[in-house]
Amino acid sequence: KRQRSTYTHTRESFMDVYNILREELMKDPVVQSHPSHAKEWFQEVLDYNVPGGKLNRGMAVYDVLAAIKGAEALAEADVLQANALGWCIEWLQAFFLVADDIMDGSITRRGQPCWYKQEKVGMIACNDYILLECCIFKIIKQHMAGHPGYLKVMELFHEVTYQTAHGQLLDLTTAPQGRVDLSKYTLDTYMRIVTYKTAYYSFYLPVACGMVLAGITDPQAYATAEDILLDMGRYFQIQDDYLDCYGDPEVIGKIGTDIEDNKCSWLICTALQHASQEQQDIIKAHYGASDPASVAHIKELYEKLDLEAKFKAYEAQSYATLSQRIAEQTAMPRLVFTSLLDKIYKRCK
Ligand SMILES: O=C(O)c1cc2c(-c3cccc4[nH]ccc34)cccc2[nH]1
C-alpha cells in the first residue's frame, strides 16, 4: 500500500509515536497487574527520562529509510515501524544517561535534576535504567515481529549496547573523577572513547536501523556505513568538546564545564600533545579544578597553543575526507550520509 497522504516528519509526529509506545508498554500484563503506585512509578520513569532530548538520533531512522526507499513509497505502517525503532534509540540513550549520571555524580540533565537525584528515587534509579533497557526489546518485539530483519535489529541493539558500555568503561578508567592522570590523555585513547561511547549509538545505529527496514542485507553495505559513520561520530564529539569551551552558552543551552570536570576531551588531549614541559606542569596544576582562576589558566594555555585554529583545520580536513568517502561509496544513496553531515557540520549547538 503506497503512501497516499504524504507524511511530514516533525518532532510532533515523532512524539505521537512516543505516546503510542508508552501506552503499549503500560498495557503490558505485568504493568497492568501492578498496584497503582508501581504503575505510576514506571510511567514516570519513561516520561521523565525518554522524551526531553533533541530527538535527533531517533528521528534519523525515518530519514534514512525515506532516503533509501523514497518517502512516497512508504506506507503508514513503514513510517510507524521506522519511528518505533527510532524511539528505541532514544530509550537506549535514556538508559545510558540515567546510569552515567549516577556514575558521574551529575546534578542536572537536559535542564532538570538527574532522575537519581530525585528525593524518592536515589539508587532505585539502578533498577529504573534496567527497565528502560528492557523496554527496547519489548518495542522491537511489538513492532518487528514477522519482519525479516527482526533478528538483525535485535543483534544491533545488543551489539551497540556492548560497544557503548566499553566506551564508558574506557572513559571512567581514563578520567576517574577527581584524579588527574594526564599520561592517559592521548588522542588515540580519546578517539577510542568517543568511537565506542558515542559514535556507534549516535550515528551507526540510526542508519543501520534504517538500512534494515529498507531491506539491505549486504554485509559490505553495513561495513561501508560503519566506516563513514564512525568518522562522522568522532567529528561530532570533537566539535562537541570544542563548543563546550568556545561555544556561546546562550546558543548551546548550557555552560561548558569540561575543564572543571577533568574531561578527557579533544582540547586537552591536543594541548598535551603540543605542550612544553612547563605548559604540562600548568595543566597538571590546574586541569580538573573548579576554581575560576584554574579554568582561566587552562583557557589561556589553549589560546597560546592556538587550539581554535587547530580545531578549524581538523574540521575542514574531516569534512573534506568525509565528503569524498560519501561521494565514492556506492552502497547507499549519498543522501543517507549527506543529510546527517549537513546537520552537524559547522553546527553551533
Ligand atoms: O543530541 C544532540 O545534542 C545533538 C544531535 C545533533 C544532530 C544530529 C542529527 C541527526 C542525527 C544525529 N546523530 C547524532 C547527532 C545527530 C545534529 C546537529 C546537532 C545535534 N545536537
CSV table of C-alpha atoms and ligand atoms in Angstrom, one decimal:
chain,number,residue,atom,x,y,z
A,1,LYS,CA,0.0,0.0,0.0
A,2,ARG,CA,1.7,3.2,-1.1
A,3,GLN,CA,1.7,6.5,0.9
A,4,ARG,CA,-1.3,8.5,-0.3
A,5,SER,CA,-1.3,11.5,2.1
A,6,THR,CA,2.4,12.4,2.4
A,7,TYR,CA,3.6,12.1,5.9
A,8,THR,CA,5.5,15.1,7.3
A,9,HIS,CA,8.3,14.1,9.7
A,10,THR,CA,8.3,16.5,12.6
A,11,ARG,CA,9.1,16.4,16.4
A,12,GLU,CA,5.3,16.4,16.9
A,13,SER,CA,4.7,13.4,14.6
A,14,PHE,CA,7.6,11.7,16.2
A,15,MET,CA,6.2,12.5,19.7
A,16,ASP,CA,2.9,11.0,18.7
A,17,VAL,CA,4.7,7.7,18.3
A,18,TYR,CA,6.2,8.0,21.8
A,19,ASN,CA,2.6,8.2,23.2
A,20,ILE,CA,1.7,5.0,21.3
A,21,LEU,CA,4.7,3.2,22.6
A,22,ARG,CA,4.2,4.3,26.1
A,23,GLU,CA,0.6,3.1,26.1
A,24,GLU,CA,1.7,-0.2,24.7
A,25,LEU,CA,4.3,-0.6,27.5
A,26,MET,CA,1.7,0.4,30.1
A,27,LYS,CA,-0.7,-2.2,28.7
A,28,ASP,CA,1.8,-5.0,29.3
A,29,PRO,CA,0.1,-7.5,31.6
A,30,VAL,CA,2.9,-7.3,34.2
A,31,VAL,CA,2.4,-3.5,34.5
A,32,GLN,CA,-1.3,-3.7,34.4
A,33,SER,CA,-1.4,-6.1,37.4
A,34,HIS,CA,0.8,-3.8,39.5
A,35,PRO,CA,-0.7,-1.8,42.3
A,36,SER,CA,-1.3,1.8,41.1
A,37,HIS,CA,1.8,3.3,42.8
A,38,ALA,CA,4.1,0.9,40.9
A,39,LYS,CA,2.2,1.6,37.6
A,40,GLU,CA,2.6,5.3,38.2
A,41,TRP,CA,6.3,4.9,39.0
A,42,PHE,CA,7.0,3.0,35.8
A,43,GLN,CA,5.2,5.6,33.7
A,44,GLU,CA,7.1,8.4,35.4
A,45,VAL,CA,10.4,6.6,34.7
A,46,LEU,CA,9.5,6.8,31.0
A,47,ASP,CA,8.0,10.3,30.9
A,48,TYR,CA,10.8,11.8,32.9
A,49,ASN,CA,13.8,10.2,31.1
A,50,VAL,CA,12.9,9.3,27.5
A,51,PRO,CA,11.4,12.3,25.8
A,52,GLY,CA,13.1,15.7,26.5
A,53,GLY,CA,16.2,15.5,24.4
A,54,LYS,CA,16.6,16.9,20.9
A,55,LEU,CA,15.3,13.5,19.5
A,56,ASN,CA,17.7,13.9,16.5
A,57,ARG,CA,19.0,10.3,16.8
A,58,GLY,CA,15.6,8.8,16.9
A,59,MET,CA,14.2,10.9,14.1
A,60,ALA,CA,17.1,10.0,11.9
A,61,VAL,CA,15.8,6.4,11.3
A,62,TYR,CA,12.8,7.6,9.2
A,63,ASP,CA,15.1,10.0,7.3
A,64,VAL,CA,17.4,7.1,6.3
A,65,LEU,CA,14.6,4.8,5.3
A,66,ALA,CA,13.0,7.6,3.2
A,67,ALA,CA,16.3,8.4,1.6
A,68,ILE,CA,16.8,4.8,0.5
A,69,LYS,CA,13.2,3.9,-0.5
A,70,GLY,CA,11.8,7.3,-1.3
A,71,ALA,CA,9.2,8.8,1.1
A,72,GLU,CA,6.4,8.3,-1.4
A,73,ALA,CA,7.0,4.5,-1.4
A,74,LEU,CA,6.4,4.3,2.4
A,75,ALA,CA,3.1,3.1,3.8
A,76,GLU,CA,1.8,4.3,7.1
A,77,ALA,CA,2.9,1.0,8.7
A,78,ASP,CA,6.5,1.6,7.4
A,79,VAL,CA,6.6,5.1,8.9
A,80,LEU,CA,5.3,3.8,12.3
A,81,GLN,CA,7.9,1.0,12.3
A,82,ALA,CA,10.8,3.4,11.5
A,83,ASN,CA,9.7,5.8,14.2
A,84,ALA,CA,9.3,2.9,16.7
A,85,LEU,CA,12.9,1.8,16.1
A,86,GLY,CA,13.9,5.5,16.3
A,87,TRP,CA,12.4,5.6,19.8
A,88,CYS,CA,14.3,2.5,20.7
A,89,ILE,CA,17.5,4.6,20.2
A,90,GLU,CA,16.0,7.3,22.4
A,91,TRP,CA,15.2,4.7,25.0
A,92,LEU,CA,18.8,3.3,24.7
A,93,GLN,CA,20.1,6.9,25.3
A,94,ALA,CA,17.8,7.4,28.3
A,95,PHE,CA,19.1,4.1,29.8
A,96,PHE,CA,22.7,5.2,29.4
A,97,LEU,CA,22.1,8.7,30.6
A,98,VAL,CA,20.3,7.6,33.8
A,99,ALA,CA,23.2,5.2,34.5
A,100,ASP,CA,26.0,7.6,33.5
A,101,ASP,CA,24.6,10.4,35.7
A,102,ILE,CA,24.8,8.1,38.7
A,103,MET,CA,28.4,7.1,37.9
A,104,ASP,CA,29.4,10.7,37.2
A,105,GLY,CA,27.6,12.1,40.2
A,106,SER,CA,25.9,14.6,37.9
A,107,ILE,CA,23.3,17.1,39.2
A,108,THR,CA,21.2,18.1,36.2
A,109,ARG,CA,20.4,16.6,32.8
A,110,ARG,CA,18.5,18.3,30.0
A,111,GLY,CA,17.8,21.2,32.3
A,112,GLN,CA,16.2,19.2,35.1
A,113,PRO,CA,17.5,17.3,38.1
A,114,CYS,CA,19.0,13.9,37.2
A,115,TRP,CA,16.5,11.1,37.8
A,116,TYR,CA,18.6,9.6,40.7
A,117,LYS,CA,18.8,13.0,42.4
A,118,GLN,CA,15.0,13.0,42.9
A,119,GLU,CA,14.3,12.6,46.7
A,120,LYS,CA,12.1,9.5,46.2
A,121,VAL,CA,14.5,7.8,43.7
A,122,GLY,CA,18.1,7.6,44.7
A,123,MET,CA,19.5,4.1,43.9
A,124,ILE,CA,16.1,2.8,42.7
A,125,ALA,CA,17.4,4.5,39.6
A,126,CYS,CA,19.6,1.5,39.0
A,127,ASN,CA,16.5,-0.7,38.6
A,128,ASP,CA,14.9,2.0,36.5
A,129,TYR,CA,17.7,2.1,33.9
A,130,ILE,CA,17.4,-1.7,33.6
A,131,LEU,CA,13.7,-1.3,33.0
A,132,LEU,CA,14.5,1.4,30.3
A,133,GLU,CA,16.8,-1.1,28.5
A,134,CYS,CA,14.2,-3.9,28.7
A,135,CYS,CA,11.6,-1.6,27.0
A,136,ILE,CA,13.8,-1.6,23.9
A,137,PHE,CA,13.3,-5.3,23.4
A,138,LYS,CA,9.5,-5.0,24.2
A,139,ILE,CA,9.1,-2.4,21.5
A,140,ILE,CA,11.2,-4.4,19.0
A,141,LYS,CA,9.1,-7.5,19.6
A,142,GLN,CA,5.9,-5.5,19.2
A,143,HIS,CA,6.9,-3.7,16.0
A,144,MET,CA,9.4,-6.0,14.3
A,145,ALA,CA,7.9,-9.5,14.9
A,146,GLY,CA,7.5,-11.1,11.5
A,147,HIS,CA,9.9,-8.6,9.8
A,148,PRO,CA,12.8,-10.4,8.1
A,149,GLY,CA,15.2,-8.0,9.9
A,150,TYR,CA,13.9,-8.8,13.4
A,151,LEU,CA,17.0,-10.7,14.4
A,152,LYS,CA,19.3,-8.2,12.8
A,153,VAL,CA,17.7,-5.4,14.8
A,154,MET,CA,17.9,-7.4,18.0
A,155,GLU,CA,21.6,-8.1,17.4
A,156,LEU,CA,22.2,-4.4,16.5
A,157,PHE,CA,20.8,-3.1,19.8
A,158,HIS,CA,22.7,-5.8,21.8
A,159,GLU,CA,26.0,-5.1,20.0
A,160,VAL,CA,25.7,-1.3,20.3
A,161,THR,CA,24.9,-1.5,24.0
A,162,TYR,CA,28.0,-3.7,24.4
A,163,GLN,CA,30.1,-1.1,22.5
A,164,THR,CA,28.7,1.8,24.4
A,165,ALA,CA,29.4,0.1,27.7
A,166,HIS,CA,33.0,-0.4,26.6
A,167,GLY,CA,33.2,3.3,25.7
A,168,GLN,CA,32.0,4.1,29.2
A,169,LEU,CA,34.5,1.6,30.8
A,170,LEU,CA,37.3,3.3,28.9
A,171,ASP,CA,36.1,6.8,29.8
A,172,LEU,CA,35.7,6.0,33.5
A,173,THR,CA,39.1,4.3,33.9
A,174,THR,CA,40.9,7.0,31.8
A,175,ALA,CA,39.4,10.1,33.5
A,176,PRO,CA,38.4,8.9,37.0
A,177,GLN,CA,36.7,11.6,39.0
A,178,GLY,CA,38.9,13.9,40.9
A,179,ARG,CA,42.2,12.2,39.9
A,180,VAL,CA,44.1,13.8,37.0
A,181,ASP,CA,46.4,11.2,35.4
A,182,LEU,CA,47.4,13.1,32.2
A,183,SER,CA,49.6,10.3,31.0
A,184,LYS,CA,46.4,8.5,29.9
A,185,TYR,CA,45.1,11.6,28.0
A,186,THR,CA,46.3,10.6,24.5
A,187,LEU,CA,44.4,11.3,21.3
A,188,ASP,CA,44.4,7.5,20.5
A,189,THR,CA,42.6,6.8,23.7
A,190,TYR,CA,40.3,9.8,23.2
A,191,MET,CA,39.3,8.5,19.7
A,192,ARG,CA,38.6,5.1,21.1
A,193,ILE,CA,36.4,6.5,23.9
A,194,VAL,CA,34.3,8.7,21.5
A,195,THR,CA,34.0,5.8,19.0
A,196,TYR,CA,32.6,3.3,21.4
A,197,LYS,CA,30.8,5.7,23.8
A,198,THR,CA,29.1,8.0,21.3
A,199,ALA,CA,29.7,7.2,17.6
A,200,TYR,CA,28.1,3.7,17.5
A,201,TYR,CA,24.8,4.6,19.1
A,202,SER,CA,24.5,8.1,17.8
A,203,PHE,CA,25.5,7.6,14.2
A,204,TYR,CA,25.9,4.0,13.2
A,205,LEU,CA,22.8,2.7,15.0
A,206,PRO,CA,20.2,5.1,13.4
A,207,VAL,CA,21.5,4.5,9.9
A,208,ALA,CA,21.8,0.7,10.4
A,209,CYS,CA,18.2,0.6,11.6
A,210,GLY,CA,17.0,2.5,8.5
A,211,MET,CA,19.1,0.1,6.3
A,212,VAL,CA,17.4,-3.0,7.9
A,213,LEU,CA,14.0,-1.6,7.3
A,214,ALA,CA,14.9,-0.7,3.7
A,215,GLY,CA,15.7,-4.4,3.2
A,216,ILE,CA,19.5,-4.0,2.8
A,217,THR,CA,21.2,-7.3,3.7
A,218,ASP,CA,24.7,-7.0,2.1
A,219,PRO,CA,27.3,-7.0,4.9
A,220,GLN,CA,29.6,-4.8,2.8
A,221,ALA,CA,26.9,-2.1,2.9
A,222,TYR,CA,26.9,-2.1,6.7
A,223,ALA,CA,30.7,-2.1,6.8
A,224,THR,CA,30.9,0.9,4.5
A,225,ALA,CA,28.3,2.7,6.5
A,226,GLU,CA,30.1,1.9,9.8
A,227,ASP,CA,33.4,3.2,8.4
A,228,ILE,CA,31.9,6.6,7.3
A,229,LEU,CA,29.5,7.0,10.3
A,230,LEU,CA,32.2,6.3,13.0
A,231,ASP,CA,34.3,9.1,11.4
A,232,MET,CA,31.2,11.3,11.4
A,233,GLY,CA,30.5,10.5,15.0
A,234,ARG,CA,34.1,11.3,16.1
A,235,TYR,CA,33.9,14.6,14.3
A,236,PHE,CA,30.6,15.3,16.1
A,237,GLN,CA,32.1,14.6,19.5
A,238,ILE,CA,35.3,16.6,18.8
A,239,GLN,CA,33.0,19.5,17.8
A,240,ASP,CA,31.0,19.0,21.0
A,241,ASP,CA,34.2,19.3,23.0
A,242,TYR,CA,35.2,22.5,21.1
A,243,LEU,CA,31.7,24.0,21.6
A,244,ASP,CA,31.9,23.2,25.4
A,245,CYS,CA,34.8,25.6,25.6
A,246,TYR,CA,34.3,28.1,22.7
A,247,GLY,CA,30.6,27.8,22.0
A,248,ASP,CA,28.1,30.5,23.1
A,249,PRO,CA,26.3,29.2,26.2
A,250,GLU,CA,23.1,31.1,25.1
A,251,VAL,CA,23.2,29.1,21.8
A,252,ILE,CA,24.3,25.7,23.2
A,253,GLY,CA,21.8,26.0,26.1
A,254,LYS,CA,24.4,25.1,28.8
A,255,ILE,CA,27.7,26.4,30.2
A,256,GLY,CA,30.6,24.2,29.4
A,257,THR,CA,32.4,22.5,32.4
A,258,ASP,CA,34.7,20.0,30.7
A,259,ILE,CA,37.8,21.7,32.2
A,260,GLU,CA,36.4,21.7,35.7
A,261,ASP,CA,35.2,18.1,35.2
A,262,ASN,CA,38.6,16.8,34.3
A,263,LYS,CA,37.0,15.5,31.0
A,264,CYS,CA,39.2,13.6,28.6
A,265,SER,CA,38.4,16.0,25.7
A,266,TRP,CA,39.9,16.6,22.3
A,267,LEU,CA,41.1,20.0,23.5
A,268,ILE,CA,43.1,18.7,26.5
A,269,CYS,CA,44.5,15.7,24.5
A,270,THR,CA,45.6,18.0,21.7
A,271,ALA,CA,47.0,20.5,24.2
A,272,LEU,CA,49.1,17.8,25.9
A,273,GLN,CA,50.4,16.7,22.5
A,274,HIS,CA,51.8,20.2,21.9
A,275,ALA,CA,52.6,21.4,25.4
A,276,SER,CA,56.1,22.1,26.6
A,277,GLN,CA,57.2,20.6,29.9
A,278,GLU,CA,56.3,24.0,31.6
A,279,GLN,CA,52.9,24.0,30.0
A,280,GLN,CA,52.3,20.4,31.1
A,281,ASP,CA,53.0,21.5,34.7
A,282,ILE,CA,50.4,24.2,34.3
A,283,ILE,CA,47.9,21.6,33.1
A,284,LYS,CA,48.8,19.3,35.9
A,285,ALA,CA,48.3,22.1,38.4
A,286,HIS,CA,45.0,23.5,37.1
A,287,TYR,CA,43.1,20.9,35.0
A,288,GLY,CA,40.1,19.4,36.7
A,289,ALA,CA,40.0,22.1,39.3
A,290,SER,CA,36.7,24.1,39.7
A,291,ASP,CA,38.1,27.5,40.8
A,292,PRO,CA,37.7,30.1,38.0
A,293,ALA,CA,41.4,31.0,38.3
A,294,SER,CA,42.4,27.5,37.3
A,295,VAL,CA,39.9,27.4,34.4
A,296,ALA,CA,41.4,30.7,33.3
A,297,HIS,CA,44.9,29.3,33.3
A,298,ILE,CA,43.8,26.4,31.1
A,299,LYS,CA,41.9,28.6,28.7
A,300,GLU,CA,44.9,30.9,28.5
A,301,LEU,CA,47.1,27.9,27.6
A,302,TYR,CA,44.5,26.8,25.0
A,303,GLU,CA,44.9,30.3,23.4
A,304,LYS,CA,48.7,30.1,23.5
A,305,LEU,CA,48.5,26.7,21.7
A,306,ASP,CA,46.0,28.1,19.3
A,307,LEU,CA,43.6,25.2,19.7
A,308,GLU,CA,40.8,27.1,18.0
A,309,ALA,CA,42.9,27.2,14.7
A,310,LYS,CA,43.8,23.5,15.2
A,311,PHE,CA,40.1,22.6,15.6
A,312,LYS,CA,39.2,24.6,12.4
A,313,ALA,CA,41.9,22.8,10.5
A,314,TYR,CA,40.7,19.4,11.8
A,315,GLU,CA,37.1,20.4,10.9
A,316,ALA,CA,38.0,21.4,7.3
A,317,GLN,CA,40.1,18.2,6.8
A,318,SER,CA,37.4,16.0,8.4
A,319,TYR,CA,34.6,17.5,6.2
A,320,ALA,CA,36.7,17.1,3.0
A,321,THR,CA,37.6,13.5,3.8
A,322,LEU,CA,34.0,12.6,4.7
A,323,SER,CA,32.6,14.3,1.6
A,324,GLN,CA,34.9,12.4,-0.6
A,325,ARG,CA,34.2,9.0,1.1
A,326,ILE,CA,30.5,9.6,0.7
A,327,ALA,CA,30.9,10.5,-2.9
A,328,GLU,CA,33.0,7.4,-3.6
A,329,GLN,CA,30.8,4.9,-1.9
A,330,THR,CA,28.1,3.1,-4.0
A,331,ALA,CA,26.4,1.1,-1.2
A,332,MET,CA,23.7,3.7,-0.5
A,333,PRO,CA,22.1,6.9,-1.8
A,334,ARG,CA,24.5,9.7,-0.8
A,335,LEU,CA,21.6,11.5,0.8
A,336,VAL,CA,21.7,9.0,3.7
A,337,PHE,CA,25.1,10.4,4.7
A,338,THR,CA,24.9,14.0,3.4
A,339,SER,CA,21.7,14.8,5.3
A,340,LEU,CA,23.4,13.8,8.5
A,341,LEU,CA,26.7,15.6,7.7
A,342,ASP,CA,24.9,18.8,6.7
A,343,LYS,CA,23.1,18.8,10.0
A,344,ILE,CA,26.3,18.5,12.1
A,345,TYR,CA,28.9,20.4,10.0
A,346,LYS,CA,29.7,23.9,11.5
A,347,ARG,CA,26.8,23.5,13.9
A,348,CYS,CA,26.7,26.0,16.8
A,349,LYS,CA,24.7,23.7,19.2
B,1,LIG,O1,21.9,15.4,20.7
B,1,LIG,C1,22.4,16.5,20.4
B,1,LIG,O2,22.9,17.3,21.2
B,1,LIG,C2,22.6,16.8,19.0
B,1,LIG,C3,22.3,16.0,17.9
B,1,LIG,C4,22.6,16.7,16.8
B,1,LIG,C5,22.5,16.4,15.4
B,1,LIG,C6,22.1,15.1,14.9
B,1,LIG,C7,21.2,15.0,13.9
B,1,LIG,C8,20.8,13.7,13.4
B,1,LIG,C9,21.4,12.5,13.8
B,1,LIG,C10,22.3,12.7,14.8
B,1,LIG,N1,23.0,11.7,15.5
B,1,LIG,C11,23.8,12.3,16.4
B,1,LIG,C12,23.7,13.6,16.4
B,1,LIG,C13,22.7,13.9,15.4
B,1,LIG,C14,22.8,17.4,14.5
B,1,LIG,C15,23.1,18.7,15.0
B,1,LIG,C16,23.2,19.0,16.3
B,1,LIG,C17,22.9,18.0,17.2
B,1,LIG,N2,22.9,18.0,18.6
